[in-house]
Coordinates of C-alpha atoms and ligand atoms in Angstrom, one line a residue:
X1 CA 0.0 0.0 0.0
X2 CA 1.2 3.5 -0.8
X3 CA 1.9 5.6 2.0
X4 CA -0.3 8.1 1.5
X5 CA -3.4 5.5 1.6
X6 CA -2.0 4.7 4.9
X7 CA -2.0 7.9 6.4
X8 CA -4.8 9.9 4.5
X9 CA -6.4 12.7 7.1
X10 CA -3.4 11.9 9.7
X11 CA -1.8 14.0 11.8
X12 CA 1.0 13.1 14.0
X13 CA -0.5 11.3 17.0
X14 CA -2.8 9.4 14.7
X15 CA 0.0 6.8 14.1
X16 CA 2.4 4.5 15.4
X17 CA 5.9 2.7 14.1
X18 CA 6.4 -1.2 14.0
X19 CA 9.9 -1.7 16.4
X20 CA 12.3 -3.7 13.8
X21 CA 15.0 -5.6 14.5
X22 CA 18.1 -3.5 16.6
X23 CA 21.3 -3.4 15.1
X24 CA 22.7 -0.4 17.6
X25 CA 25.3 -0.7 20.0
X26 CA 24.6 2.4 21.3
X27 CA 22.1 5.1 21.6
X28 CA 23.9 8.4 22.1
X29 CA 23.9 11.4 19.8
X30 CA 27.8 11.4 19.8
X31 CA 28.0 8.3 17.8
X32 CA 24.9 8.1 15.4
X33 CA 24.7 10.5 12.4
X34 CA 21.9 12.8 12.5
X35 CA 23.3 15.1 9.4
X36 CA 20.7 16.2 6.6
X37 CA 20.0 18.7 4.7
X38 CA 18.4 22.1 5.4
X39 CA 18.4 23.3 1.7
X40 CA 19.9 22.3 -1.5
X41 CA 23.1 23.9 -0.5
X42 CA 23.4 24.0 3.3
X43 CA 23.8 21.0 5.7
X44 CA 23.3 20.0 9.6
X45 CA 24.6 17.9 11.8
X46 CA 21.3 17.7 13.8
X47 CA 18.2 18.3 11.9
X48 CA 16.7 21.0 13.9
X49 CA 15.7 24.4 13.1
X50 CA 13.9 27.2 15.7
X51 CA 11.0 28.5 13.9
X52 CA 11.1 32.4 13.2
X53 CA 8.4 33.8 15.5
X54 CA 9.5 36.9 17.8
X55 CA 8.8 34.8 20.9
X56 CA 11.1 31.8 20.0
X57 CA 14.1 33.3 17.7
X58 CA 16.3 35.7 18.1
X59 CA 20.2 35.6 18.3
X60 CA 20.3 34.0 21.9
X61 CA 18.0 30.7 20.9
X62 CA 20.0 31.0 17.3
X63 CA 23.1 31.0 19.2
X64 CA 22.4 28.0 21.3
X65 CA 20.7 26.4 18.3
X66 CA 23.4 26.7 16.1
X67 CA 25.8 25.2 18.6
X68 CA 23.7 22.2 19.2
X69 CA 24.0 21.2 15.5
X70 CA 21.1 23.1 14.0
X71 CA 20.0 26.6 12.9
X72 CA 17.8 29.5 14.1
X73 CA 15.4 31.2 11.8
X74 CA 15.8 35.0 13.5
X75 CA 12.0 35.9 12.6
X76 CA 10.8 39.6 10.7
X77 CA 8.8 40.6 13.6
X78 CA 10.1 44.0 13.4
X79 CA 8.3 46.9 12.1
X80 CA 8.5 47.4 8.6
X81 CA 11.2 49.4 7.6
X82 CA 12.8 49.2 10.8
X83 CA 15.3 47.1 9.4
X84 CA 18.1 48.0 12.0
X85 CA 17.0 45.2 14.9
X86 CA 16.9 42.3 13.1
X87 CA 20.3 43.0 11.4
X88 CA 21.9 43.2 15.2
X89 CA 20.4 39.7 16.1
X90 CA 22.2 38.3 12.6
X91 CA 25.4 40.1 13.9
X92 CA 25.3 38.7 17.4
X93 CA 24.9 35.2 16.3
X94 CA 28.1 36.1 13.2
X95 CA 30.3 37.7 15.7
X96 CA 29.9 34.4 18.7
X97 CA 32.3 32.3 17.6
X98 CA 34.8 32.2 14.7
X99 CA 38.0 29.8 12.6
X100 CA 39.2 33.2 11.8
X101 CA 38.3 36.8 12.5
X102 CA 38.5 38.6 9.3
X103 CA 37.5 41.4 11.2
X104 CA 38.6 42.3 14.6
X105 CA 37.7 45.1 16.0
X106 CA 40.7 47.6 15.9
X107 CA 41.5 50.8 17.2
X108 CA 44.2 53.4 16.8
X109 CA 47.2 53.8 18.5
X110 CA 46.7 57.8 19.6
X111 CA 42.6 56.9 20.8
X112 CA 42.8 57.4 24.7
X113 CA 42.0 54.5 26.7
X114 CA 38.8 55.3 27.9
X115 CA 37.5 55.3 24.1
X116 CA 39.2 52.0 24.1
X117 CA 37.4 51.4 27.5
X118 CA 33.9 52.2 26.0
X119 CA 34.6 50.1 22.7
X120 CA 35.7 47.3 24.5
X121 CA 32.3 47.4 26.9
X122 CA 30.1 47.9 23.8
X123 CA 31.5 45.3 21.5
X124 CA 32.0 42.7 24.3
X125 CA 35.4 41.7 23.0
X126 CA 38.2 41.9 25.7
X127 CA 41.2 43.0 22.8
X128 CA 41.4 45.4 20.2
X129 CA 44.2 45.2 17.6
X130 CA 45.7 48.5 17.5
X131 CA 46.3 49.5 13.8
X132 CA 47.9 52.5 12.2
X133 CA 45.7 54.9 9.3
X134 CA 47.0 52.0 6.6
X135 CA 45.4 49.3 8.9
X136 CA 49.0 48.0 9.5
X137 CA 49.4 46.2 13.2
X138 CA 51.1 48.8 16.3
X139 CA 49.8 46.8 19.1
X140 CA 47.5 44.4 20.7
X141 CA 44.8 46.2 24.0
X142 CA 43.5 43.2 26.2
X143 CA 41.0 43.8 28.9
X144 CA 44.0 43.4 31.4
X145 CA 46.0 46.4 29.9
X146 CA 43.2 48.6 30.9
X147 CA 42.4 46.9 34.6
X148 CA 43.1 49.3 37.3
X149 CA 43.2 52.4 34.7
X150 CA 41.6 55.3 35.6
X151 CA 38.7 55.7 32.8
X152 CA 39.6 59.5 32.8
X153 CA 43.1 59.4 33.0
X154 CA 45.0 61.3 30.0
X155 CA 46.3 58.0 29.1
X156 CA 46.6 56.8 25.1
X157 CA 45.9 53.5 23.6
X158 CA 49.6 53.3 22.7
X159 CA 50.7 53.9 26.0
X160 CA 49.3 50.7 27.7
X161 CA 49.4 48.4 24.4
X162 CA 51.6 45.1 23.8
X163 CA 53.5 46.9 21.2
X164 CA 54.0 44.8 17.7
X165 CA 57.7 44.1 17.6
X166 CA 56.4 42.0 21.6
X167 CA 53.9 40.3 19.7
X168 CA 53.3 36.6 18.4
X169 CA 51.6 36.7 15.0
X170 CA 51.7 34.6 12.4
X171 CA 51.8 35.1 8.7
X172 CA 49.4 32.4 7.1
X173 CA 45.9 31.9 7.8
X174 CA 46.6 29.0 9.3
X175 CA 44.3 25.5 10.5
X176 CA 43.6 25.3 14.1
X177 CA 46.0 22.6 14.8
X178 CA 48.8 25.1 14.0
X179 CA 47.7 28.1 15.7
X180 CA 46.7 25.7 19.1
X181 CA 50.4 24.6 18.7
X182 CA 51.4 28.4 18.2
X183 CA 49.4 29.5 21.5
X184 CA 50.5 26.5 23.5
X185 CA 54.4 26.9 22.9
X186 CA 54.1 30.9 23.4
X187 CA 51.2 31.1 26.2
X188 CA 49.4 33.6 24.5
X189 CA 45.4 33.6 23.8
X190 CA 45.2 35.5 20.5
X191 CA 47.0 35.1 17.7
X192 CA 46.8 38.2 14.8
X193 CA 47.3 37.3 11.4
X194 CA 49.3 40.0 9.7
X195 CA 50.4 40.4 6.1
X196 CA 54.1 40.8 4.9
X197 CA 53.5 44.2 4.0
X198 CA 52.3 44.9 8.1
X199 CA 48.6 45.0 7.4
X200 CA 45.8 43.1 9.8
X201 CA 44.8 39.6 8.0
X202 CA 42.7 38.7 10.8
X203 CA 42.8 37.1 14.4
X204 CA 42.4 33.5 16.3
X205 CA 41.3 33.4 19.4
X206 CA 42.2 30.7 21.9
X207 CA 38.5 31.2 22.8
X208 CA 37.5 30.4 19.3
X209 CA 39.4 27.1 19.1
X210 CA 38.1 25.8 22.5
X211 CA 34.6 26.2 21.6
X212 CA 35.5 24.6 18.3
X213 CA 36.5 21.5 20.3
X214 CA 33.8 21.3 22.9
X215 CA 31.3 22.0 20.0
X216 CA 32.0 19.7 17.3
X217 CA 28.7 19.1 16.1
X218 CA 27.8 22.9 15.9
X219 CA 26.8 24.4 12.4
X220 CA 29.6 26.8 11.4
X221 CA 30.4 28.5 8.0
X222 CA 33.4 28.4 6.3
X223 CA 34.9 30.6 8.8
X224 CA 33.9 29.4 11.7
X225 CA 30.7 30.9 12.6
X226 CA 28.0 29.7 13.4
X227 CA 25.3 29.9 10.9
X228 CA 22.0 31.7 10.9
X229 CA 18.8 32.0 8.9
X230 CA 16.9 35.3 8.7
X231 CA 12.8 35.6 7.5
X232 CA 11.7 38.5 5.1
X233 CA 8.2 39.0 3.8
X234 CA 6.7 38.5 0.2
X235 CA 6.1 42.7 0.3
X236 CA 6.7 46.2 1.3
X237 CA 11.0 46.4 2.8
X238 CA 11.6 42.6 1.8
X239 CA 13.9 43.1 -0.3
X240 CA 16.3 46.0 1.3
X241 CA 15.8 43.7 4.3
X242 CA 17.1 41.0 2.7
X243 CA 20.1 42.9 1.2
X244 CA 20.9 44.1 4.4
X245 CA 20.7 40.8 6.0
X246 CA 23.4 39.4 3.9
X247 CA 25.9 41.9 4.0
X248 CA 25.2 41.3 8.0
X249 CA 26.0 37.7 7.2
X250 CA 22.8 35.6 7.3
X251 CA 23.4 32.1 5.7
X252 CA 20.3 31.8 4.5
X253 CA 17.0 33.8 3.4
X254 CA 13.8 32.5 4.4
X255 CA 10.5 34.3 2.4
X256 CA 7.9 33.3 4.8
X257 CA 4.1 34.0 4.5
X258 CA 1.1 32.1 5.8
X259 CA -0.2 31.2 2.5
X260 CA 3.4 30.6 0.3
X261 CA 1.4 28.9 -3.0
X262 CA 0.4 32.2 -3.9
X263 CA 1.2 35.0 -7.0
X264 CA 2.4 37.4 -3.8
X265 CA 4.7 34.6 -3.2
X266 CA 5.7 34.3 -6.9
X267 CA 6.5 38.0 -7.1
X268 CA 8.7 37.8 -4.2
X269 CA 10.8 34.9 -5.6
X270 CA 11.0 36.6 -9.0
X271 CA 12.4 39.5 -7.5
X272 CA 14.7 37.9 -5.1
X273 CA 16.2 35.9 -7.4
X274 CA 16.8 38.9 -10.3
X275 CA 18.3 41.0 -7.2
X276 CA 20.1 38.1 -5.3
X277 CA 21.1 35.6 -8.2
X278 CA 21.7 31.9 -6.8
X279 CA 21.5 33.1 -3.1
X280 CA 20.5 30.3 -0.4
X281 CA 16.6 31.1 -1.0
X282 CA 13.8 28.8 1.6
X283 CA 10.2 29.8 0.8
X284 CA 7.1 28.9 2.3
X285 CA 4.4 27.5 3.9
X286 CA 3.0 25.1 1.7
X287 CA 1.2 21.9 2.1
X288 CA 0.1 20.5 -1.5
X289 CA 1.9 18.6 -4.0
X290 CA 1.0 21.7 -6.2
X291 CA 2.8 24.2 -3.6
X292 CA 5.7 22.6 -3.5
X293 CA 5.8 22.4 -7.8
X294 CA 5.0 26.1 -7.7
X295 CA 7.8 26.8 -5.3
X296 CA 10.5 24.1 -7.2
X297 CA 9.5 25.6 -11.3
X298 CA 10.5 28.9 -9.3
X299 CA 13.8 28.0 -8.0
X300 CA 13.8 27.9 -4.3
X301 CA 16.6 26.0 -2.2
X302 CA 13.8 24.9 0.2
X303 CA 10.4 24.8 1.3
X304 CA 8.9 24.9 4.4
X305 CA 5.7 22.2 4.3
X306 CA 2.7 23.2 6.9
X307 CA -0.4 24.8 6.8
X308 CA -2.2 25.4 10.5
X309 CA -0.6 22.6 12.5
X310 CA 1.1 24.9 14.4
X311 CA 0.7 25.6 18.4
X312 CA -0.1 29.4 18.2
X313 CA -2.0 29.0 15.2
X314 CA -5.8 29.4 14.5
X315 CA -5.9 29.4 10.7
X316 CA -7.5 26.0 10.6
X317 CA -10.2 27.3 13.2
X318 CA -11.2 30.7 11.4
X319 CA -11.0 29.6 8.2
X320 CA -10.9 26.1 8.0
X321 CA -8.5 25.5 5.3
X322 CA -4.8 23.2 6.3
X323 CA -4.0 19.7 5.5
X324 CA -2.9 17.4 8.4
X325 CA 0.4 17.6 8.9
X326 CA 1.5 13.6 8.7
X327 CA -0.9 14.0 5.0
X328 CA 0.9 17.6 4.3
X329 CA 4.9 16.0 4.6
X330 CA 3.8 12.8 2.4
X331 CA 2.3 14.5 -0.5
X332 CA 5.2 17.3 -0.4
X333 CA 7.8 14.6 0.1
X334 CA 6.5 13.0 -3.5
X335 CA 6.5 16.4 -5.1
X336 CA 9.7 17.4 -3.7
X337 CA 11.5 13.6 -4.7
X338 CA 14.7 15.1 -3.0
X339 CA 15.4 17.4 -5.6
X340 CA 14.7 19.9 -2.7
X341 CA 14.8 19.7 0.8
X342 CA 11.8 20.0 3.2
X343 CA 11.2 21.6 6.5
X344 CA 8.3 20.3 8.7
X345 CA 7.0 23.4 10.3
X346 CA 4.6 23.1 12.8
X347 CA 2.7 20.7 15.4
X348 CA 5.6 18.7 16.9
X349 CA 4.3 19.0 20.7
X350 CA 6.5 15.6 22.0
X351 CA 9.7 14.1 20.5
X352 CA 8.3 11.6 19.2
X353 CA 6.3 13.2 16.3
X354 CA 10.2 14.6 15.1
X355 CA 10.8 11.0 13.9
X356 CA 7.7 11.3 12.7
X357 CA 8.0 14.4 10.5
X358 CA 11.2 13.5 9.5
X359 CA 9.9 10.0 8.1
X360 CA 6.9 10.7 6.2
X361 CA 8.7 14.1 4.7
X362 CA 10.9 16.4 6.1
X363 CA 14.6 16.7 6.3
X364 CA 14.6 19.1 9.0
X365 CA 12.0 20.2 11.9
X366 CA 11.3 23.5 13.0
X367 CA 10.0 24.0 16.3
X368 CA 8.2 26.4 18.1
X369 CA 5.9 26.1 20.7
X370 CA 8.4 23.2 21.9
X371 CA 11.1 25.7 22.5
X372 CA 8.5 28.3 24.1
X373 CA 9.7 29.6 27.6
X374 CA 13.3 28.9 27.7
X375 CA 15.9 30.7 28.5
X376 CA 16.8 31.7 25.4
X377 CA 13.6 32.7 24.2
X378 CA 13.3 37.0 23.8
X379 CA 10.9 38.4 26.1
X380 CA 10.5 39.3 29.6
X381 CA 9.8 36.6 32.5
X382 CA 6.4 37.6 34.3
X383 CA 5.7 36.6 37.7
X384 CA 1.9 35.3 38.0
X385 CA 0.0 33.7 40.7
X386 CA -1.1 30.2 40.4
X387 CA -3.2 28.2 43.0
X388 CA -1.9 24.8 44.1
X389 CA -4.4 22.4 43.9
X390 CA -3.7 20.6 47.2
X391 CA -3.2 22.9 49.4
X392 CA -5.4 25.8 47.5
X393 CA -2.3 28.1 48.8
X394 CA -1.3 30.8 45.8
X395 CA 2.2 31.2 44.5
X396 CA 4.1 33.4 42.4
X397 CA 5.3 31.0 38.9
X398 CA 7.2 32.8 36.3
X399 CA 5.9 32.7 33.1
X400 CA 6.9 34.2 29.3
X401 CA 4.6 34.8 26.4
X402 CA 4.5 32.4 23.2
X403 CA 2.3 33.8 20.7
X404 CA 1.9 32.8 16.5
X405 CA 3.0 35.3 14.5
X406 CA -0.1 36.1 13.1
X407 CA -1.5 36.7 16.6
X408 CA -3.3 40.4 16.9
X409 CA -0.5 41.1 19.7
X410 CA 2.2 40.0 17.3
X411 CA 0.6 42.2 14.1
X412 CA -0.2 45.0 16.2
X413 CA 3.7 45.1 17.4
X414 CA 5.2 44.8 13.9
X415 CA 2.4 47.7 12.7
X416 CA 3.9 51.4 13.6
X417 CA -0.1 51.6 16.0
X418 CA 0.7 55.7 16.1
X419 CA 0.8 55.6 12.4
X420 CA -1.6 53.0 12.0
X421 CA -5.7 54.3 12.0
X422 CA -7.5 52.3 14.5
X423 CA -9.6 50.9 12.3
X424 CA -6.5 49.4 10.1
X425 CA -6.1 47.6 13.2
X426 CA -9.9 46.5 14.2
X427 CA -9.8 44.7 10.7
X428 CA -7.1 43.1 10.8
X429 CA -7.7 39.0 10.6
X430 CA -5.9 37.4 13.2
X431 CA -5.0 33.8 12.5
X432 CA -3.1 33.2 15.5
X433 CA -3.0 33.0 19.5
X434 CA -1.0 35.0 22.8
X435 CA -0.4 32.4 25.5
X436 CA 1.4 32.4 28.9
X437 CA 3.5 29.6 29.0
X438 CA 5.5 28.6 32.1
X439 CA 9.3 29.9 32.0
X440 CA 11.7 27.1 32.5
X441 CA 15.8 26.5 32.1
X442 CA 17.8 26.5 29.1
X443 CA 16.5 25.2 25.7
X444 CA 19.6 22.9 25.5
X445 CA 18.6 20.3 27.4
X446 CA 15.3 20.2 25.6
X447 CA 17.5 19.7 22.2
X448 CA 19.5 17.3 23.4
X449 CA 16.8 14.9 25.3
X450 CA 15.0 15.4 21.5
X451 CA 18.1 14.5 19.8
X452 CA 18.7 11.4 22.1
X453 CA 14.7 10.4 21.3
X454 CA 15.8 10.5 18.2
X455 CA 18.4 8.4 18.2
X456 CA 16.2 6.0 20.1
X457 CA 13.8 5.9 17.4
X458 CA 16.9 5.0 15.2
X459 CA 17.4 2.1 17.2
X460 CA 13.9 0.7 17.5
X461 CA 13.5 1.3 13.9
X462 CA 16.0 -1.3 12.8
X463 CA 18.8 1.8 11.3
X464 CA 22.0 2.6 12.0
X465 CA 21.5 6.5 11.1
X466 CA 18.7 9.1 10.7
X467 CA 19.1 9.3 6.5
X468 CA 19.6 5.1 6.2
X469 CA 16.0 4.7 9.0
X470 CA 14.3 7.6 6.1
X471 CA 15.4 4.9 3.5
X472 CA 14.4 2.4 5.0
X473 CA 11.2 3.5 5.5
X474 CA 10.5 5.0 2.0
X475 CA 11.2 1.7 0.5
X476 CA 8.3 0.1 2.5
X477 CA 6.3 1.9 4.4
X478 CA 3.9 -0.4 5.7
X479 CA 6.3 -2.5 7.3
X480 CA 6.0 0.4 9.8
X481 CA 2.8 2.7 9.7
X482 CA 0.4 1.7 12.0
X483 CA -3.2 3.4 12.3
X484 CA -4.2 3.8 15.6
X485 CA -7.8 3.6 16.8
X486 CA -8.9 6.3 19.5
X487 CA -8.3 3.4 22.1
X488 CA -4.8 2.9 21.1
X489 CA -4.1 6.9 20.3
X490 CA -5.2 7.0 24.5
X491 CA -2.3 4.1 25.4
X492 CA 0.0 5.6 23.8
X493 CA 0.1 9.3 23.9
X494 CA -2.9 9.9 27.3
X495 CA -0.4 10.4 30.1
Ligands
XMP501 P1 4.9 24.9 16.6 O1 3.8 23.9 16.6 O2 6.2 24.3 16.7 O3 4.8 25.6 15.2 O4 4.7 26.0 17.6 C1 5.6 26.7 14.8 C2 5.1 27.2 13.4 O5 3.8 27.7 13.5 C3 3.5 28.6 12.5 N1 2.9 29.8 13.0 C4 1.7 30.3 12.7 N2 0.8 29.8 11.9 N3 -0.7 31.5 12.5 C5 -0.4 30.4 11.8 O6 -1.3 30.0 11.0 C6 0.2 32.1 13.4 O7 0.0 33.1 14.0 C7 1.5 31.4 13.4 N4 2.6 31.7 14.1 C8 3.5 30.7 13.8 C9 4.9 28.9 11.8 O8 5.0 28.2 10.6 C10 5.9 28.4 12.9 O9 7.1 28.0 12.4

């Protein structure tokens, strides 16, 4: 039986897999390959991507993403033409971690300390290479030349510096093996690159290579940073946004609407494309065989497959229209036939339904709601007051909002409301919900217990890795799908 007469009308906690055969040793994340593809061009080691809503993604939950092995999606929830925001969080998440700085921050040798003070507080960086009006190398600042300094001394930058002819620098941009050599056998913690003719190459930082060690799954460019994704609209600033996006470094540009099978959504790609020629380009939401052809004829890298499965969503209740999700990922996966790749968006509320979505049709996932209330979510923490059933005694829990991004609060925020007439806002169609959900620790911890489910599910399903189990079972699919009845839905998912 074809797998889409198995799972017609399903959604994810309408079915069940068939455990196979083992053929694991072990279970852990370390020594199972997750990798897949994100888009036609871009990889991950872990196939997890934080959806691009203004309560899930910004740079710290791209940050921590990106170093678990997947990638953030920094969402367009600023106001339109306010273009500035967004470009910081793409900055942040550039400037965490790096093979090579090609761009330290410098400063010149006559700047008093105090501006060198104030740079180093605002940047976050604890040295500045000291460079001359030809951007050839004086001097290396740390944050321990400037301890104990008076911020209003008359003191210059040159004064307190590790002049050049003191410093260790090497000529090469070279591998991290070498420069971990270099650092060891001098004691030193950076390492500038200069030219022969004097002139700043870049910087390694022993920072840098440590993370690079204790990170090795994390999803890094070809220089070492860690990679990020970054949403524009179909309309209005999307493409100045997305121009300035990519001089800020984002890896990848994600057109996202509510309703992506649509001639708004063909304009926008049509004009990306003649603006941005072959530039890593994921569109979306679909979730027809016909969305997915009308996204592929025009030349996107990737698609993003869901329509209303998501947890602050409401489309499906005002206007009725969505496919299931399990039925959405199998009829894009046969569209899409891996010339490109697929995101499941939307509706994963448990780990198990991420083996799910990446079975019956995505390479990646992205998750919202799942992430909602960590740490590294934006927003503030609110304190509310909850009773306790037992003893009916109130306390104070903290909480954060999670809200879909076509919410009223969330469309309200990215309108300019002085500008706005109230009416333009009265009429405005909300397809979306504002919840309180309850704050709780890091979002690592929720990655990696996902990641180790998934692994799991690996085992049980009779593979040695995520792509050979997605072979597996695209080769015969009913040796796995089962139906559940609303019994067997309760045993298995009623807790
Ligand atoms: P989860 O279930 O992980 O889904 O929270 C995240 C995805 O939900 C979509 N999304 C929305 N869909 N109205 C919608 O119809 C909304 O207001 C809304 N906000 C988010 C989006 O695809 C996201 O990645």
């Amino acid at each position: 039986m074809s797998v889409i007469e198995l799972v017609r009308g399903c959604t994810f906690d309408d079915v069940l897999f068939t455990p196979q055969c083992s053929v694991l040793e072990r279970r852990d994340p370390s020594s199972i390959d997750l990798s897949c593809r994100l888009s036609q061009h871009l990889t991950l080691r872990r196939p997890v991507v934080s959806a691009n809503m203004d309560t899930v993604t910004r740079a710290e939950m791209a940050i921590a993403v990106a170093e678990e092995g997947g990638i953030g999606i920094i969402d367009r929830g600023f106001r339109s033409g306010d273009i500035e925001p967004q470009l910081r969080e793409v900055e942040k998440v550039k400037r965490r971690q790096h093979g090579v700085i090609v761009d330290p921050y410098t400063i010149q040798p006559s700047a008093s300390l105090a501006a060198a003070i104030e740079m180093m507080r605002r940047t976050g960086v604890g040295s500045l290479l000291v460079v001359d009006e030809s951007r050839r190398v004086v001097g290396l600042l740390t944050a321990r030349d400037v301890r104990f300094v008076a911020p209003d001394a008359p003191i210059t930058v040159a004064d307190r510096m590790t002049p050049r002819e003191r410093l260790i620098i090497s000529r090469d941009a070279i591998d991290a093996a070498a420069a971990e050599t270099q650092m060891r056998t001098h004691k030193i913690k950076k390492l500038p690159i200069v030219r022969d003719d004097g002139t700043l190459a870049g910087l390694i930082t022993a920072r840098d290579l440590l993370k690079q060690k204790q990170l090795p799954f994390a999803t890094r460019d070809a220089h070492g940073r860690l990679r990020v994704g970054a949403a524009i609209g179909a309309k209005g600033d999307y493409l100045e946004r997305a121009a300035e996006l990519l001089r800020s470094g984002a890896d990848v540009i994600v057109i996202d609407i509510a309703h992506g099978h649509s001639s708004v959504m063909a304009r926008a790609i049509d004009a990306f494309r003649k603006q941005f020629g072959d530039t890593e380009l994921i569109a979306g939401n679909v979730a027809t065989a016909a969305g997915v052809r009308f996204l592929i004829e025009r030349g996107v890298n990737g698609i993003k497959v869901g329509i209303g499965p998501g947890g602050g969503c409401t489309t499906r209740l005002n206007t009725n229209f969505g496919v299931p999700q399990v039925e959405a990922l199998v009829r894009c996966r046969e569209e899409a036939n891996g010339q490109v790749p697929l995101i499941a968006d939307g509706g994963i509320k448990r780990d198990g339904a991420v083996a799910q979505a990446l079975l019956f049709g995505g390479d990646t996932v992205m998750l919202g709601s799942m992430f909602a209330g960590t740490t590294e979510t934006p927003g503030d923490t609110v304190q509310k007051p909850v009773v306790v059933p037992e003893s009916r005694k109130t306390v104070k829990v903290p909480f954060k909002v999670f809200r879909g991004m076509a919410s009223l609060q969330a469309i309200v925020d990215r309108l300019d409301v002085e500008d706005a007439e109230s009416a333009d806002v009265e009429a405005l169609g909300a397809e979306g919900i504002e919840i309180a959900v309850p704050a709780r620790g890091s979002v690592r911890p929720v990655i990696r217990n996902l990641l180790k489910h998934l692994c799991s599910a690996i085992s049980y399903g009779g593979a040695r890795s995520l792509s050979e189990l997605q072979e597996m079972f695209r080769q015969d699919p009913s040796r796995y799908v089962i139906r559940l009845s609303e019994s067997a839905r309760r045993e298995s998912f009623d807790r």
